[in-house]
PDB file of C-alpha atoms in Angstrom:
ATOM      1  CA  LEU A   2      -3.801   7.731  -2.020  1.00  0.00           C
ATOM      2  CA  ALA A   3      -0.375   9.013  -1.045  1.00  0.00           C
ATOM      3  CA  HIS A   4       2.358   6.575  -2.101  1.00  0.00           C
ATOM      4  CA  ARG A   5       4.591   6.052   0.953  1.00  0.00           C
ATOM      5  CA  GLY A   6       3.092   9.321   2.135  1.00  0.00           C
ATOM      6  CA  ALA A   7       3.711  12.567   0.272  1.00  0.00           C
ATOM      7  CA  SER A   8       6.959  11.030  -0.913  1.00  0.00           C
ATOM      8  CA  ALA A   9       7.763  13.496  -3.694  1.00  0.00           C
ATOM      9  CA  GLU A  10       8.445  16.128  -1.029  1.00  0.00           C
ATOM     10  CA  PHE A  11       9.149  14.250   2.205  1.00  0.00           C
ATOM     11  CA  PRO A  12      11.194  11.156   3.122  1.00  0.00           C
ATOM     12  CA  GLU A  13       9.216   8.131   2.024  1.00  0.00           C
ATOM     13  CA  ASN A  14       7.358   5.971   4.543  1.00  0.00           C
ATOM     14  CA  THR A  15       8.179   8.330   7.413  1.00  0.00           C
ATOM     15  CA  LEU A  16       5.615   9.799   9.772  1.00  0.00           C
ATOM     16  CA  SER A  17       6.428  13.208   8.313  1.00  0.00           C
ATOM     17  CA  ALA A  18       5.543  12.094   4.782  1.00  0.00           C
ATOM     18  CA  ILE A  19       2.292  10.503   5.916  1.00  0.00           C
ATOM     19  CA  GLU A  20       1.259  13.432   8.113  1.00  0.00           C
ATOM     20  CA  HIS A  21       1.847  15.973   5.341  1.00  0.00           C
ATOM     21  CA  ALA A  22      -0.176  13.855   2.916  1.00  0.00           C
ATOM     22  CA  LEU A  23      -3.096  13.818   5.337  1.00  0.00           C
ATOM     23  CA  LEU A  24      -2.918  17.371   6.695  1.00  0.00           C
ATOM     24  CA  ASP A  25      -1.675  19.629   3.880  1.00  0.00           C
ATOM     25  CA  PRO A  26      -4.583  20.834   1.732  1.00  0.00           C
ATOM     26  CA  PRO A  27      -6.063  19.399  -0.343  1.00  0.00           C
ATOM     27  CA  GLN A  28      -5.645  16.350   1.858  1.00  0.00           C
ATOM     28  CA  ALA A  29      -5.163  12.915   0.379  1.00  0.00           C
ATOM     29  CA  ASP A  30      -8.015  10.455   0.821  1.00  0.00           C
ATOM     30  CA  GLY A  31      -5.552   8.042   2.403  1.00  0.00           C
ATOM     31  CA  PHE A  32      -2.120   6.558   1.968  1.00  0.00           C
ATOM     32  CA  GLU A  33      -0.104   3.483   1.080  1.00  0.00           C
ATOM     33  CA  CYS A  34       2.870   2.295   3.114  1.00  0.00           C
ATOM     34  CA  ASP A  35       5.189  -0.721   3.201  1.00  0.00           C
ATOM     35  CA  VAL A  36       5.784  -3.080   6.115  1.00  0.00           C
ATOM     36  CA  ARG A  37       8.673  -5.437   6.795  1.00  0.00           C
ATOM     37  CA  LEU A  38       9.638  -7.528   9.818  1.00  0.00           C
ATOM     38  CA  SER A  39      12.712  -6.809  11.926  1.00  0.00           C
ATOM     39  CA  ALA A  40      15.039  -9.557  13.186  1.00  0.00           C
ATOM     40  CA  ASP A  41      13.197  -9.463  16.515  1.00  0.00           C
ATOM     41  CA  ASP A  42       9.776  -9.757  14.835  1.00  0.00           C
ATOM     42  CA  VAL A  43       8.672  -6.119  15.005  1.00  0.00           C
ATOM     43  CA  PRO A  44       6.790  -4.793  11.960  1.00  0.00           C
ATOM     44  CA  VAL A  45       8.412  -1.603  10.667  1.00  0.00           C
ATOM     45  CA  VAL A  46       7.459   0.792   7.873  1.00  0.00           C
ATOM     46  CA  PHE A  47      10.131   0.544   5.165  1.00  0.00           C
ATOM     47  CA  HIS A  48      10.116  -0.248   1.459  1.00  0.00           C
ATOM     48  CA  ASP A  49      13.454  -1.517   0.170  1.00  0.00           C
ATOM     49  CA  ASP A  50      14.823  -4.990   0.725  1.00  0.00           C
ATOM     50  CA  GLU A  51      18.216  -3.326   1.234  1.00  0.00           C
ATOM     51  CA  THR A  52      18.814  -0.237   3.363  1.00  0.00           C
ATOM     52  CA  THR A  53      21.599   1.557   1.469  1.00  0.00           C
ATOM     53  CA  ARG A  54      19.486   3.769  -0.815  1.00  0.00           C
ATOM     54  CA  LEU A  55      17.438   5.279   1.960  1.00  0.00           C
ATOM     55  CA  THR A  56      19.780   5.243   4.959  1.00  0.00           C
ATOM     56  CA  GLY A  57      23.302   5.161   3.516  1.00  0.00           C
ATOM     57  CA  HIS A  58      24.022   1.956   5.446  1.00  0.00           C
ATOM     58  CA  PRO A  59      24.139  -1.507   3.834  1.00  0.00           C
ATOM     59  CA  GLY A  60      22.128  -4.449   5.073  1.00  0.00           C
ATOM     60  CA  SER A  61      18.422  -5.075   5.472  1.00  0.00           C
ATOM     61  CA  ILE A  62      15.565  -4.499   7.871  1.00  0.00           C
ATOM     62  CA  GLU A  63      15.143  -8.244   8.342  1.00  0.00           C
ATOM     63  CA  GLU A  64      18.700  -8.739   9.675  1.00  0.00           C
ATOM     64  CA  ARG A  65      18.478  -5.924  12.241  1.00  0.00           C
ATOM     65  CA  PRO A  66      16.638  -5.805  15.584  1.00  0.00           C
ATOM     66  CA  LEU A  67      14.405  -2.795  16.186  1.00  0.00           C
ATOM     67  CA  SER A  68      17.065  -1.085  18.313  1.00  0.00           C
ATOM     68  CA  ALA A  69      19.483  -1.102  15.351  1.00  0.00           C
ATOM     69  CA  ILE A  70      16.769   0.042  12.957  1.00  0.00           C
ATOM     70  CA  LYS A  71      16.061   3.005  15.216  1.00  0.00           C
ATOM     71  CA  ALA A  72      19.710   4.065  14.825  1.00  0.00           C
ATOM     72  CA  LEU A  73      19.134   4.502  11.064  1.00  0.00           C
ATOM     73  CA  LYS A  74      17.686   7.646   9.506  1.00  0.00           C
ATOM     74  CA  VAL A  75      15.935   8.361   6.217  1.00  0.00           C
ATOM     75  CA  SER A  76      16.948  11.929   5.329  1.00  0.00           C
ATOM     76  CA  GLY A  77      17.093  12.686   9.032  1.00  0.00           C
ATOM     77  CA  GLU A  78      13.770  11.023   9.815  1.00  0.00           C
ATOM     78  CA  ALA A  79      13.264   7.940  11.964  1.00  0.00           C
ATOM     79  CA  ILE A  80      12.005   4.665  10.526  1.00  0.00           C
ATOM     80  CA  PRO A  81       8.654   4.114  12.276  1.00  0.00           C
ATOM     81  CA  SER A  82       7.332   0.842  13.567  1.00  0.00           C
ATOM     82  CA  PHE A  83       3.849  -0.182  12.448  1.00  0.00           C
ATOM     83  CA  ALA A  84       2.627   0.418  16.017  1.00  0.00           C
ATOM     84  CA  GLU A  85       4.072   3.943  15.982  1.00  0.00           C
ATOM     85  CA  LEU A  86       2.221   4.646  12.749  1.00  0.00           C
ATOM     86  CA  LEU A  87      -1.067   3.691  14.411  1.00  0.00           C
ATOM     87  CA  GLU A  88      -0.269   5.958  17.357  1.00  0.00           C
ATOM     88  CA  ALA A  89       0.417   8.837  14.948  1.00  0.00           C
ATOM     89  CA  LEU A  90      -2.920   8.274  13.198  1.00  0.00           C
ATOM     90  CA  ASP A  91      -4.707   8.430  16.547  1.00  0.00           C
ATOM     91  CA  ARG A  92      -3.003  11.753  17.332  1.00  0.00           C
ATOM     92  CA  LEU A  93      -3.923  13.274  13.978  1.00  0.00           C
ATOM     93  CA  SER A  94      -7.675  12.770  14.462  1.00  0.00           C
ATOM     94  CA  VAL A  95      -8.239  12.789  10.713  1.00  0.00           C
ATOM     95  CA  SER A  96     -11.428  11.843   8.870  1.00  0.00           C
ATOM     96  CA  PRO A  97     -11.832   8.177   7.914  1.00  0.00           C
ATOM     97  CA  LEU A  98      -9.126   7.222   5.449  1.00  0.00           C
ATOM     98  CA  THR A  99      -8.379   4.535   2.918  1.00  0.00           C
ATOM     99  CA  ILE A 100      -5.186   2.873   4.162  1.00  0.00           C
ATOM    100  CA  ASN A 101      -3.261   0.402   2.036  1.00  0.00           C
ATOM    101  CA  ILE A 102      -0.777  -1.658   4.021  1.00  0.00           C
ATOM    102  CA  GLU A 103       1.608  -3.361   1.602  1.00  0.00           C
ATOM    103  CA  LEU A 104       3.321  -6.378   3.143  1.00  0.00           C
ATOM    104  CA  LYS A 105       6.659  -6.956   1.457  1.00  0.00           C
ATOM    105  CA  PRO A 106       7.875 -10.318   0.127  1.00  0.00           C
ATOM    106  CA  THR A 107       9.503 -12.411   2.828  1.00  0.00           C
ATOM    107  CA  GLY A 108      10.951 -15.836   3.463  1.00  0.00           C
ATOM    108  CA  ASP A 109       8.562 -16.343   6.397  1.00  0.00           C
ATOM    109  CA  ALA A 110       5.153 -15.079   5.369  1.00  0.00           C
ATOM    110  CA  ARG A 111       3.303 -16.452   8.409  1.00  0.00           C
ATOM    111  CA  ALA A 112       5.694 -14.705  10.824  1.00  0.00           C
ATOM    112  CA  LEU A 113       5.036 -11.393   9.089  1.00  0.00           C
ATOM    113  CA  ILE A 114       1.277 -11.908   9.166  1.00  0.00           C
ATOM    114  CA  ASP A 115       1.256 -12.987  12.812  1.00  0.00           C
ATOM    115  CA  ALA A 116       3.349  -9.984  13.877  1.00  0.00           C
ATOM    116  CA  CYS A 117       1.106  -7.547  11.977  1.00  0.00           C
ATOM    117  CA  HIS A 118      -2.177  -9.123  13.074  1.00  0.00           C
ATOM    118  CA  PRO A 119      -2.751  -6.963  16.214  1.00  0.00           C
ATOM    119  CA  MET A 120      -2.180  -3.727  14.289  1.00  0.00           C
ATOM    120  CA  LEU A 121      -4.300  -4.862  11.345  1.00  0.00           C
ATOM    121  CA  THR A 122      -7.100  -5.835  13.712  1.00  0.00           C
ATOM    122  CA  ALA A 123      -6.934  -2.428  15.408  1.00  0.00           C
ATOM    123  CA  LEU A 124      -7.103  -0.648  12.059  1.00  0.00           C
ATOM    124  CA  HIS A 125      -9.943  -2.881  10.893  1.00  0.00           C
ATOM    125  CA  GLN A 126     -11.915  -1.982  14.010  1.00  0.00           C
ATOM    126  CA  SER A 127     -11.349   1.743  13.464  1.00  0.00           C
ATOM    127  CA  ALA A 128     -13.332   4.040  11.183  1.00  0.00           C
ATOM    128  CA  HIS A 129     -10.715   3.688   8.453  1.00  0.00           C
ATOM    129  CA  SER A 130     -11.034   1.483   5.372  1.00  0.00           C
ATOM    130  CA  VAL A 131      -7.997  -0.799   5.374  1.00  0.00           C
ATOM    131  CA  ILE A 132      -6.614  -3.018   2.603  1.00  0.00           C
ATOM    132  CA  VAL A 133      -3.701  -5.432   2.935  1.00  0.00           C
ATOM    133  CA  SER A 134      -1.809  -5.889  -0.332  1.00  0.00           C
ATOM    134  CA  SER A 135       1.264  -7.780  -1.496  1.00  0.00           C
ATOM    135  CA  PHE A 136       3.171  -8.758  -4.607  1.00  0.00           C
ATOM    136  CA  ASP A 137       3.936 -12.061  -2.872  1.00  0.00           C
ATOM    137  CA  PRO A 138       1.177 -14.683  -3.231  1.00  0.00           C
ATOM    138  CA  ARG A 139       2.701 -16.543  -0.266  1.00  0.00           C
ATOM    139  CA  VAL A 140       2.026 -13.517   1.933  1.00  0.00           C
ATOM    140  CA  LEU A 141      -1.577 -13.321   0.757  1.00  0.00           C
ATOM    141  CA  GLY A 142      -1.940 -17.073   1.275  1.00  0.00           C
ATOM    142  CA  ALA A 143      -0.644 -16.729   4.834  1.00  0.00           C
ATOM    143  CA  ALA A 144      -3.054 -13.846   5.426  1.00  0.00           C
ATOM    144  CA  ILE A 145      -5.938 -16.045   4.292  1.00  0.00           C
ATOM    145  CA  ASP A 146      -4.753 -18.884   6.539  1.00  0.00           C
ATOM    146  CA  ALA A 147      -4.542 -16.515   9.503  1.00  0.00           C
ATOM    147  CA  ALA A 148      -8.032 -15.091   8.874  1.00  0.00           C
ATOM    148  CA  CYS A 149      -6.681 -11.583   8.333  1.00  0.00           C
ATOM    149  CA  PRO A 150      -9.593  -9.265   9.157  1.00  0.00           C
ATOM    150  CA  CYS A 151      -8.895  -6.806   6.322  1.00  0.00           C
ATOM    151  CA  PRO A 152      -9.713  -7.078   2.621  1.00  0.00           C
ATOM    152  CA  LEU A 153      -6.789  -8.428   0.586  1.00  0.00           C
ATOM    153  CA  ALA A 154      -5.366  -7.225  -2.717  1.00  0.00           C
ATOM    154  CA  PHE A 155      -2.886  -8.682  -5.184  1.00  0.00           C
ATOM    155  CA  LEU A 156      -0.226  -6.298  -6.499  1.00  0.00           C
ATOM    156  CA  TYR A 157       1.251  -6.890  -9.949  1.00  0.00           C
ATOM    157  CA  GLU A 158       3.381  -5.064 -12.488  1.00  0.00           C
ATOM    158  CA  ASP A 159       3.127  -7.480 -15.409  1.00  0.00           C
ATOM    159  CA  LEU A 160       0.377  -9.725 -16.702  1.00  0.00           C
ATOM    160  CA  THR A 161       2.340 -12.943 -16.137  1.00  0.00           C
ATOM    161  CA  ALA A 162       1.887 -12.500 -12.387  1.00  0.00           C
ATOM    162  CA  LEU A 163      -1.845 -13.037 -12.815  1.00  0.00           C
ATOM    163  CA  ARG A 164      -1.227 -16.773 -13.121  1.00  0.00           C
ATOM    164  CA  PHE A 165      -1.211 -16.765  -9.309  1.00  0.00           C
ATOM    165  CA  LEU A 166      -4.867 -15.726  -9.311  1.00  0.00           C
ATOM    166  CA  ASP A 167      -5.853 -19.314 -10.077  1.00  0.00           C
ATOM    167  CA  PHE A 168      -4.396 -20.233  -6.681  1.00  0.00           C
ATOM    168  CA  LEU A 169      -5.557 -17.181  -4.744  1.00  0.00           C
ATOM    169  CA  ASP A 170      -9.030 -16.714  -6.213  1.00  0.00           C
ATOM    170  CA  ALA A 171      -9.976 -20.217  -5.132  1.00  0.00           C
ATOM    171  CA  ARG A 172      -9.312 -19.268  -1.508  1.00  0.00           C
ATOM    172  CA  ALA A 173     -10.599 -15.714  -0.994  1.00  0.00           C
ATOM    173  CA  ALA A 174     -12.049 -12.667  -2.681  1.00  0.00           C
ATOM    174  CA  LEU A 175      -9.214 -10.373  -3.740  1.00  0.00           C
ATOM    175  CA  ASP A 176      -9.042  -6.811  -4.973  1.00  0.00           C
ATOM    176  CA  LEU A 177      -6.458  -6.028  -7.658  1.00  0.00           C
ATOM    177  CA  HIS A 178      -3.671  -3.435  -7.603  1.00  0.00           C
ATOM    178  CA  PRO A 179      -2.169  -3.301 -11.114  1.00  0.00           C
ATOM    179  CA  LYS A 180       0.579  -1.018 -12.357  1.00  0.00           C
ATOM    180  CA  HIS A 181      -1.156   1.871 -14.085  1.00  0.00           C
ATOM    181  CA  SER A 182       0.182   1.008 -17.547  1.00  0.00           C
ATOM    182  CA  LEU A 183      -1.735  -2.309 -17.448  1.00  0.00           C
ATOM    183  CA  VAL A 184      -5.080  -0.658 -16.843  1.00  0.00           C
ATOM    184  CA  ASP A 185      -7.497  -0.276 -19.717  1.00  0.00           C
ATOM    185  CA  ALA A 186     -11.185  -0.993 -20.193  1.00  0.00           C
ATOM    186  CA  GLU A 187     -10.528  -4.553 -21.355  1.00  0.00           C
ATOM    187  CA  HIS A 188      -8.382  -5.374 -18.331  1.00  0.00           C
ATOM    188  CA  LEU A 189     -10.959  -3.986 -15.906  1.00  0.00           C
ATOM    189  CA  ALA A 190     -13.775  -5.900 -17.592  1.00  0.00           C
ATOM    190  CA  ARG A 191     -11.878  -9.194 -17.694  1.00  0.00           C
ATOM    191  CA  TYR A 192     -11.099  -9.213 -13.968  1.00  0.00           C
ATOM    192  CA  GLU A 193     -14.081  -7.236 -12.704  1.00  0.00           C
ATOM    193  CA  PHE A 194     -15.580  -9.979 -10.550  1.00  0.00           C
ATOM    194  CA  SER A 195     -14.007 -12.362  -8.055  1.00  0.00           C
ATOM    195  CA  PRO A 196     -14.532 -16.044  -8.947  1.00  0.00           C
ATOM    196  CA  PHE A 197     -14.463 -16.821  -5.222  1.00  0.00           C
ATOM    197  CA  ASN A 198     -17.809 -15.202  -4.424  1.00  0.00           C
ATOM    198  CA  GLY A 199     -18.824 -13.209  -7.483  1.00  0.00           C
ATOM    199  CA  ALA A 200     -18.191  -9.901  -5.713  1.00  0.00           C
ATOM    200  CA  LYS A 201     -17.068  -6.877  -7.690  1.00  0.00           C
ATOM    201  CA  ARG A 202     -13.378  -6.246  -7.222  1.00  0.00           C
ATOM    202  CA  ALA A 203     -11.865  -2.881  -6.368  1.00  0.00           C
ATOM    203  CA  PHE A 204      -9.011  -1.732  -8.612  1.00  0.00           C
ATOM    204  CA  ARG A 205      -6.391   0.562  -7.094  1.00  0.00           C
ATOM    205  CA  THR A 206      -3.557   1.459  -9.421  1.00  0.00           C
ATOM    206  CA  TRP A 207      -0.025   2.756  -8.937  1.00  0.00           C
ATOM    207  CA  THR A 208       2.156   4.876  -9.144  1.00  0.00           C
ATOM    208  CA  VAL A 209       0.703   7.836 -11.031  1.00  0.00           C
ATOM    209  CA  ASP A 210       2.077  11.374 -10.921  1.00  0.00           C
ATOM    210  CA  ALA A 211       1.191  12.567 -14.440  1.00  0.00           C
ATOM    211  CA  ILE A 212      -2.101  14.446 -14.410  1.00  0.00           C
ATOM    212  CA  GLU A 213      -3.209  13.261 -17.868  1.00  0.00           C
ATOM    213  CA  GLU A 214      -2.662   9.643 -16.866  1.00  0.00           C
ATOM    214  CA  ALA A 215      -4.586  10.167 -13.631  1.00  0.00           C
ATOM    215  CA  GLN A 216      -7.456  11.680 -15.593  1.00  0.00           C
ATOM    216  CA  ARG A 217      -7.454   8.692 -17.965  1.00  0.00           C
ATOM    217  CA  LEU A 218      -7.654   6.284 -15.055  1.00  0.00           C
ATOM    218  CA  GLU A 219     -10.385   8.315 -13.387  1.00  0.00           C
ATOM    219  CA  ARG A 220     -12.449   8.139 -16.578  1.00  0.00           C
ATOM    220  CA  LEU A 221     -12.015   4.351 -16.602  1.00  0.00           C
ATOM    221  CA  GLY A 222     -13.481   4.227 -13.111  1.00  0.00           C
ATOM    222  CA  VAL A 223     -10.637   2.855 -10.998  1.00  0.00           C
ATOM    223  CA  ASP A 224     -11.325   2.932  -7.279  1.00  0.00           C
ATOM    224  CA  ALA A 225      -8.093   4.620  -6.221  1.00  0.00           C
ATOM    225  CA  ILE A 226      -4.972   6.155  -7.716  1.00  0.00           C
ATOM    226  CA  ILE A 227      -1.758   5.831  -5.719  1.00  0.00           C
ATOM    227  CA  THR A 228       0.569   8.798  -6.234  1.00  0.00           C
ATOM    228  CA  ASN A 229       3.742  10.430  -4.931  1.00  0.00           C
ATOM    229  CA  THR A 230       2.082  13.852  -5.357  1.00  0.00           C
ATOM    230  CA  PRO A 231      -1.310  13.590  -3.645  1.00  0.00           C
ATOM    231  CA  GLN A 232      -1.961  17.315  -3.319  1.00  0.00           C
ATOM    232  CA  GLU A 233      -1.232  17.973  -6.988  1.00  0.00           C
ATOM    233  CA  LEU A 234      -3.447  15.138  -8.198  1.00  0.00           C
ATOM    234  CA  SER A 235      -6.215  15.983  -5.727  1.00  0.00           C
ATOM    235  CA  THR A 236      -6.303  19.502  -7.128  1.00  0.00           C
ATOM    236  CA  ALA A 237      -6.297  18.302 -10.750  1.00  0.00           C
ATOM    237  CA  LEU A 238      -9.031  15.720 -10.234  1.00  0.00           C
ATOM    238  CA  GLN A 239     -11.430  17.881  -8.254  1.00  0.00           C
ATOM    239  CA  PRO A 240     -14.714  18.556 -10.079  1.00  0.00           C
ATOM    240  CA  PRO A 241     -15.060  22.128 -11.347  1.00  0.00           C
ATOM    241  CA  LYS A 242     -16.785  24.510  -8.973  1.00  0.00           C
ATOM    242  CA  LYS A 243     -20.355  25.437  -9.819  1.00  0.00           C
ATOM    243  CA  THR A 244     -20.922  29.081 -10.731  1.00  0.00           C
TER     244      THR A 244
END
């Protein structure tokens, strides 16, 4: 899965980065992108909680209305709204994808969920496989409360964050999205099944650009590898051609 699109070569989370990940051979099997809420409650595709690194202008997405966000550029590229991303996917007419929508931490989780709900429902009703993930257990809790139609996944980069599973696992079946360095056979075995319904969890791990590490994770049987270099990893992980 392409991390913020093909972000090693194109401006992250832009339509250009996502289109190149899905169209340049060998195409990624899908992509991950980040969603935040503008001051006027429009979901937009952007990662950072502060806009300086990517746009050169201080501030945040959350304090700007969509009109002001549209005046910003990421290496010359526009910041897309979530709705514009869906329109782009319709134009591309690509094969069914795995799409990971990461909802960023927020002070108003229910507002973010409610604003994203129409787009998430549209994606869920499409041919694509869609997962909603977050580092923020409050966001996942709000998604459960709002009957989010998509499967949910908990993102974590250290083992201490797993204490929130006691709260979340009692309410819904969750997939897990660990940082790649946490993934080994013991970790996968320990959290393989959801206590909520006994279902087998999917593990999607991030962010992996080193081929040897991707091969290690593939051997362990993870369900997806999220990478900045989808074409390079797709080539490296392809099975050898029969002669």
